[in-house]
Amino acid sequence: MPDIVYAGRRITADMLTYRPPYTVAYAPLLANTAGVTTTETVAITTPSITFEDGRAYRITLKCLAQSSVAGDTVMLRVRKTDTSGTAYIDQNRKYIPAAGANAPSHFSNICSNTTGADITAVLVATFARSSGTGNALIAASSNNVAYVLVEDVGPAGDYTNATAIT
């Protein structure tokens, strides 16, 4: 449900301009990362984001996973701050059908801040090989941009049981 204006409240320009969903942060990757094995590695870093108290956010990761060996599995995550931060997207394991093949990934999760205070942080997209023997990487180019996108999708109360932003 979109934000509403209660009786007696004024409609301001920002209420008209920033109707959910709207983009809060966008961080693109335009070139392949280096290959790694099982060490979780940062591929994309967003600018600093303020997650406002009482708001919900859609966090999206779009990328191409790749490995040097057929049958490997590449793990993809979006975390807070760094490779040991809270994972907001963590269910992505991409099977690589052939050596050097691109396995497209496009995942989203709804997260909300109900801590009672704004939280400011960067998000990072990470990757590593989760099974197999090859070198994993995130493939990207100007024609196939990998990215992390954060959108404000409205009041946190509209998304009960969303992943908590902490």
PDB file of C-alpha atoms in Angstrom:
ATOM      1  CA  MET A   1       0.000   0.000   0.000  1.00  0.00           C
ATOM      2  CA  PRO A   2       1.463   3.402  -0.874  1.00  0.00           C
ATOM      3  CA  ASP A   3       2.152   6.114   1.665  1.00  0.00           C
ATOM      4  CA  ILE A   4      -0.976   8.095   2.433  1.00  0.00           C
ATOM      5  CA  VAL A   5      -1.616  11.675   3.452  1.00  0.00           C
ATOM      6  CA  TYR A   6      -3.799  11.882   6.512  1.00  0.00           C
ATOM      7  CA  ALA A   7      -6.596  14.417   6.864  1.00  0.00           C
ATOM      8  CA  GLY A   8      -5.277  17.808   7.909  1.00  0.00           C
ATOM      9  CA  ARG A   9      -1.760  17.110   6.669  1.00  0.00           C
ATOM     10  CA  ARG A  10      -0.217  19.067   3.833  1.00  0.00           C
ATOM     11  CA  ILE A  11       0.950  17.410   0.660  1.00  0.00           C
ATOM     12  CA  THR A  12       4.525  18.527   0.102  1.00  0.00           C
ATOM     13  CA  ALA A  13       6.638  18.377  -3.047  1.00  0.00           C
ATOM     14  CA  ASP A  14       8.727  15.499  -1.702  1.00  0.00           C
ATOM     15  CA  MET A  15       5.564  13.451  -1.161  1.00  0.00           C
ATOM     16  CA  LEU A  16       4.718  13.851  -4.830  1.00  0.00           C
ATOM     17  CA  THR A  17       8.251  13.312  -6.102  1.00  0.00           C
ATOM     18  CA  TYR A  18       9.208  10.321  -3.981  1.00  0.00           C
ATOM     19  CA  ARG A  19       6.257   7.984  -4.213  1.00  0.00           C
ATOM     20  CA  PRO A  20       7.344   4.394  -3.639  1.00  0.00           C
ATOM     21  CA  PRO A  21       8.990   2.619  -5.229  1.00  0.00           C
ATOM     22  CA  TYR A  22      11.862   4.984  -5.868  1.00  0.00           C
ATOM     23  CA  THR A  23      15.578   4.440  -6.250  1.00  0.00           C
ATOM     24  CA  VAL A  24      17.698   5.056  -3.162  1.00  0.00           C
ATOM     25  CA  ALA A  25      20.989   3.647  -4.498  1.00  0.00           C
ATOM     26  CA  TYR A  26      22.295   2.093  -7.697  1.00  0.00           C
ATOM     27  CA  ALA A  27      25.801   0.654  -8.011  1.00  0.00           C
ATOM     28  CA  PRO A  28      26.833  -0.757 -11.418  1.00  0.00           C
ATOM     29  CA  LEU A  29      29.705  -3.054 -12.392  1.00  0.00           C
ATOM     30  CA  LEU A  30      30.871  -2.691 -16.016  1.00  0.00           C
ATOM     31  CA  ALA A  31      33.781  -5.157 -16.233  1.00  0.00           C
ATOM     32  CA  ASN A  32      34.551  -8.706 -15.146  1.00  0.00           C
ATOM     33  CA  THR A  33      35.911  -9.220 -11.644  1.00  0.00           C
ATOM     34  CA  ALA A  34      39.052 -11.233 -11.022  1.00  0.00           C
ATOM     35  CA  GLY A  35      38.525 -14.964 -10.501  1.00  0.00           C
ATOM     36  CA  VAL A  36      38.499 -16.358  -6.959  1.00  0.00           C
ATOM     37  CA  THR A  37      38.091 -19.770  -5.378  1.00  0.00           C
ATOM     38  CA  THR A  38      36.341 -20.129  -2.007  1.00  0.00           C
ATOM     39  CA  THR A  39      37.278 -16.734  -0.549  1.00  0.00           C
ATOM     40  CA  GLU A  40      34.179 -14.538  -0.449  1.00  0.00           C
ATOM     41  CA  THR A  41      35.090 -11.387  -2.373  1.00  0.00           C
ATOM     42  CA  VAL A  42      33.408  -8.001  -2.853  1.00  0.00           C
ATOM     43  CA  ALA A  43      32.375  -7.316  -6.463  1.00  0.00           C
ATOM     44  CA  ILE A  44      30.128  -4.244  -6.095  1.00  0.00           C
ATOM     45  CA  THR A  45      29.950  -1.552  -3.403  1.00  0.00           C
ATOM     46  CA  THR A  46      27.065   0.904  -3.147  1.00  0.00           C
ATOM     47  CA  PRO A  47      27.420   4.487  -2.025  1.00  0.00           C
ATOM     48  CA  SER A  48      26.465   5.155   1.600  1.00  0.00           C
ATOM     49  CA  ILE A  49      22.734   4.562   2.104  1.00  0.00           C
ATOM     50  CA  THR A  50      20.481   5.873   4.878  1.00  0.00           C
ATOM     51  CA  PHE A  51      17.827   3.275   5.673  1.00  0.00           C
ATOM     52  CA  GLU A  52      15.132   5.362   7.331  1.00  0.00           C
ATOM     53  CA  ASP A  53      13.344   4.024  10.394  1.00  0.00           C
ATOM     54  CA  GLY A  54       9.888   2.702   9.546  1.00  0.00           C
ATOM     55  CA  ARG A  55      10.647   2.184   5.834  1.00  0.00           C
ATOM     56  CA  ALA A  56      10.922  -0.946   3.685  1.00  0.00           C
ATOM     57  CA  TYR A  57      13.436  -1.439   0.880  1.00  0.00           C
ATOM     58  CA  ARG A  58      13.728  -3.786  -2.083  1.00  0.00           C
ATOM     59  CA  ILE A  59      17.348  -4.863  -2.520  1.00  0.00           C
ATOM     60  CA  THR A  60      18.135  -6.344  -5.936  1.00  0.00           C
ATOM     61  CA  LEU A  61      21.243  -8.060  -7.271  1.00  0.00           C
ATOM     62  CA  LYS A  62      21.573  -8.618 -11.023  1.00  0.00           C
ATOM     63  CA  CYS A  63      24.702 -10.235 -12.436  1.00  0.00           C
ATOM     64  CA  LEU A  64      26.237 -13.028 -14.487  1.00  0.00           C
ATOM     65  CA  ALA A  65      28.051 -15.715 -12.496  1.00  0.00           C
ATOM     66  CA  GLN A  66      30.823 -17.632 -14.199  1.00  0.00           C
ATOM     67  CA  SER A  67      33.415 -20.307 -13.398  1.00  0.00           C
ATOM     68  CA  SER A  68      36.396 -21.762 -15.208  1.00  0.00           C
ATOM     69  CA  VAL A  69      35.123 -25.322 -14.629  1.00  0.00           C
ATOM     70  CA  ALA A  70      31.806 -26.886 -15.666  1.00  0.00           C
ATOM     71  CA  GLY A  71      29.602 -28.060 -12.811  1.00  0.00           C
ATOM     72  CA  ASP A  72      30.863 -25.540 -10.248  1.00  0.00           C
ATOM     73  CA  THR A  73      28.440 -23.590  -8.083  1.00  0.00           C
ATOM     74  CA  VAL A  74      28.932 -19.872  -7.434  1.00  0.00           C
ATOM     75  CA  MET A  75      27.565 -18.260  -4.265  1.00  0.00           C
ATOM     76  CA  LEU A  76      26.169 -14.712  -4.520  1.00  0.00           C
ATOM     77  CA  ARG A  77      25.223 -12.445  -1.622  1.00  0.00           C
ATOM     78  CA  VAL A  78      24.382  -8.841  -0.786  1.00  0.00           C
ATOM     79  CA  ARG A  79      25.738  -7.889   2.627  1.00  0.00           C
ATOM     80  CA  LYS A  80      25.955  -4.861   4.867  1.00  0.00           C
ATOM     81  CA  THR A  81      29.378  -3.179   4.919  1.00  0.00           C
ATOM     82  CA  ASP A  82      31.749  -6.062   3.992  1.00  0.00           C
ATOM     83  CA  THR A  83      32.137  -9.838   3.538  1.00  0.00           C
ATOM     84  CA  SER A  84      31.313 -10.525   7.206  1.00  0.00           C
ATOM     85  CA  GLY A  85      28.312  -8.171   7.464  1.00  0.00           C
ATOM     86  CA  THR A  86      24.651  -9.128   7.725  1.00  0.00           C
ATOM     87  CA  ALA A  87      23.439 -10.860   4.535  1.00  0.00           C
ATOM     88  CA  TYR A  88      20.293  -9.340   3.034  1.00  0.00           C
ATOM     89  CA  ILE A  89      20.373 -11.619  -0.033  1.00  0.00           C
ATOM     90  CA  ASP A  90      21.900 -15.028   0.696  1.00  0.00           C
ATOM     91  CA  GLN A  91      19.987 -17.749  -1.101  1.00  0.00           C
ATOM     92  CA  ASN A  92      21.839 -17.593  -4.382  1.00  0.00           C
ATOM     93  CA  ARG A  93      23.840 -20.553  -5.554  1.00  0.00           C
ATOM     94  CA  LYS A  94      24.254 -20.569  -9.323  1.00  0.00           C
ATOM     95  CA  TYR A  95      25.145 -23.792 -11.114  1.00  0.00           C
ATOM     96  CA  ILE A  96      27.600 -23.229 -13.960  1.00  0.00           C
ATOM     97  CA  PRO A  97      26.728 -25.639 -16.817  1.00  0.00           C
ATOM     98  CA  ALA A  98      29.922 -25.199 -18.871  1.00  0.00           C
ATOM     99  CA  ALA A  99      33.361 -23.709 -18.320  1.00  0.00           C
ATOM    100  CA  GLY A 100      33.188 -19.972 -18.982  1.00  0.00           C
ATOM    101  CA  ALA A 101      29.384 -19.994 -19.361  1.00  0.00           C
ATOM    102  CA  ASN A 102      27.421 -17.061 -17.945  1.00  0.00           C
ATOM    103  CA  ALA A 103      24.705 -18.039 -15.461  1.00  0.00           C
ATOM    104  CA  PRO A 104      22.292 -15.094 -15.143  1.00  0.00           C
ATOM    105  CA  SER A 105      21.113 -14.119 -11.672  1.00  0.00           C
ATOM    106  CA  HIS A 106      18.451 -11.584 -10.762  1.00  0.00           C
ATOM    107  CA  PHE A 107      17.315 -11.736  -7.146  1.00  0.00           C
ATOM    108  CA  SER A 108      15.458  -9.356  -4.844  1.00  0.00           C
ATOM    109  CA  ASN A 109      14.556  -9.293  -1.182  1.00  0.00           C
ATOM    110  CA  ILE A 110      12.375  -6.944   0.870  1.00  0.00           C
ATOM    111  CA  CYS A 111      14.089  -5.621   3.992  1.00  0.00           C
ATOM    112  CA  SER A 112      12.821  -3.126   6.559  1.00  0.00           C
ATOM    113  CA  ASN A 113      14.207  -0.891   9.263  1.00  0.00           C
ATOM    114  CA  THR A 114      12.127  -1.021  12.433  1.00  0.00           C
ATOM    115  CA  THR A 115      14.958  -0.343  14.875  1.00  0.00           C
ATOM    116  CA  GLY A 116      13.672   3.056  15.976  1.00  0.00           C
ATOM    117  CA  ALA A 117      16.557   4.930  14.316  1.00  0.00           C
ATOM    118  CA  ASP A 118      17.938   5.546  10.841  1.00  0.00           C
ATOM    119  CA  ILE A 119      20.788   3.228   9.810  1.00  0.00           C
ATOM    120  CA  THR A 120      23.511   4.394   7.454  1.00  0.00           C
ATOM    121  CA  ALA A 121      25.687   1.819   5.697  1.00  0.00           C
ATOM    122  CA  VAL A 122      27.026   0.646   2.367  1.00  0.00           C
ATOM    123  CA  LEU A 123      25.941  -2.639   0.809  1.00  0.00           C
ATOM    124  CA  VAL A 124      28.285  -4.982  -1.009  1.00  0.00           C
ATOM    125  CA  ALA A 125      27.608  -7.738  -3.537  1.00  0.00           C
ATOM    126  CA  THR A 126      29.925 -10.667  -2.873  1.00  0.00           C
ATOM    127  CA  PHE A 127      30.752 -13.906  -4.653  1.00  0.00           C
ATOM    128  CA  ALA A 128      32.804 -17.072  -4.209  1.00  0.00           C
ATOM    129  CA  ARG A 129      32.890 -20.618  -5.499  1.00  0.00           C
ATOM    130  CA  SER A 130      30.712 -22.712  -3.183  1.00  0.00           C
ATOM    131  CA  SER A 131      31.413 -26.087  -4.811  1.00  0.00           C
ATOM    132  CA  GLY A 132      33.729 -27.441  -7.486  1.00  0.00           C
ATOM    133  CA  THR A 133      37.331 -26.719  -8.388  1.00  0.00           C
ATOM    134  CA  GLY A 134      37.369 -23.684 -10.702  1.00  0.00           C
ATOM    135  CA  ASN A 135      37.793 -19.951 -10.365  1.00  0.00           C
ATOM    136  CA  ALA A 136      34.517 -18.032  -9.949  1.00  0.00           C
ATOM    137  CA  LEU A 137      33.891 -14.510 -11.177  1.00  0.00           C
ATOM    138  CA  ILE A 138      31.159 -11.999 -11.888  1.00  0.00           C
ATOM    139  CA  ALA A 139      30.999 -11.198 -15.600  1.00  0.00           C
ATOM    140  CA  ALA A 140      29.895  -7.725 -16.668  1.00  0.00           C
ATOM    141  CA  SER A 141      30.241  -5.264 -19.524  1.00  0.00           C
ATOM    142  CA  SER A 142      28.677  -2.046 -20.747  1.00  0.00           C
ATOM    143  CA  ASN A 143      26.083  -4.180 -22.588  1.00  0.00           C
ATOM    144  CA  ASN A 144      25.478  -6.476 -19.634  1.00  0.00           C
ATOM    145  CA  VAL A 145      25.749  -4.381 -16.491  1.00  0.00           C
ATOM    146  CA  ALA A 146      25.824  -6.125 -13.120  1.00  0.00           C
ATOM    147  CA  TYR A 147      24.320  -4.038 -10.312  1.00  0.00           C
ATOM    148  CA  VAL A 148      22.956  -3.654  -6.827  1.00  0.00           C
ATOM    149  CA  LEU A 149      19.758  -1.602  -6.717  1.00  0.00           C
ATOM    150  CA  VAL A 150      18.056  -0.380  -3.536  1.00  0.00           C
ATOM    151  CA  GLU A 151      14.522   0.988  -3.760  1.00  0.00           C
ATOM    152  CA  ASP A 152      12.267   2.452  -1.073  1.00  0.00           C
ATOM    153  CA  VAL A 153       9.020   0.499  -1.409  1.00  0.00           C
ATOM    154  CA  GLY A 154       6.965   2.153   1.338  1.00  0.00           C
ATOM    155  CA  PRO A 155       6.130   1.841   5.011  1.00  0.00           C
ATOM    156  CA  ALA A 156       7.735  -1.076   6.874  1.00  0.00           C
ATOM    157  CA  GLY A 157       4.304  -1.972   8.259  1.00  0.00           C
ATOM    158  CA  ASP A 158       3.207  -3.040   4.781  1.00  0.00           C
ATOM    159  CA  TYR A 159       5.861  -5.789   4.765  1.00  0.00           C
ATOM    160  CA  THR A 160       5.444  -7.814   7.933  1.00  0.00           C
ATOM    161  CA  ASN A 161       8.233 -10.334   8.524  1.00  0.00           C
ATOM    162  CA  ALA A 162      10.554  -8.654   6.023  1.00  0.00           C
ATOM    163  CA  THR A 163      14.268  -9.217   6.581  1.00  0.00           C
ATOM    164  CA  ALA A 164      15.388  -6.828   9.332  1.00  0.00           C
ATOM    165  CA  ILE A 165      17.919  -4.131   8.529  1.00  0.00           C
ATOM    166  CA  THR A 166      20.174  -3.981  11.580  1.00  0.00           C
TER     167      THR A 166
END
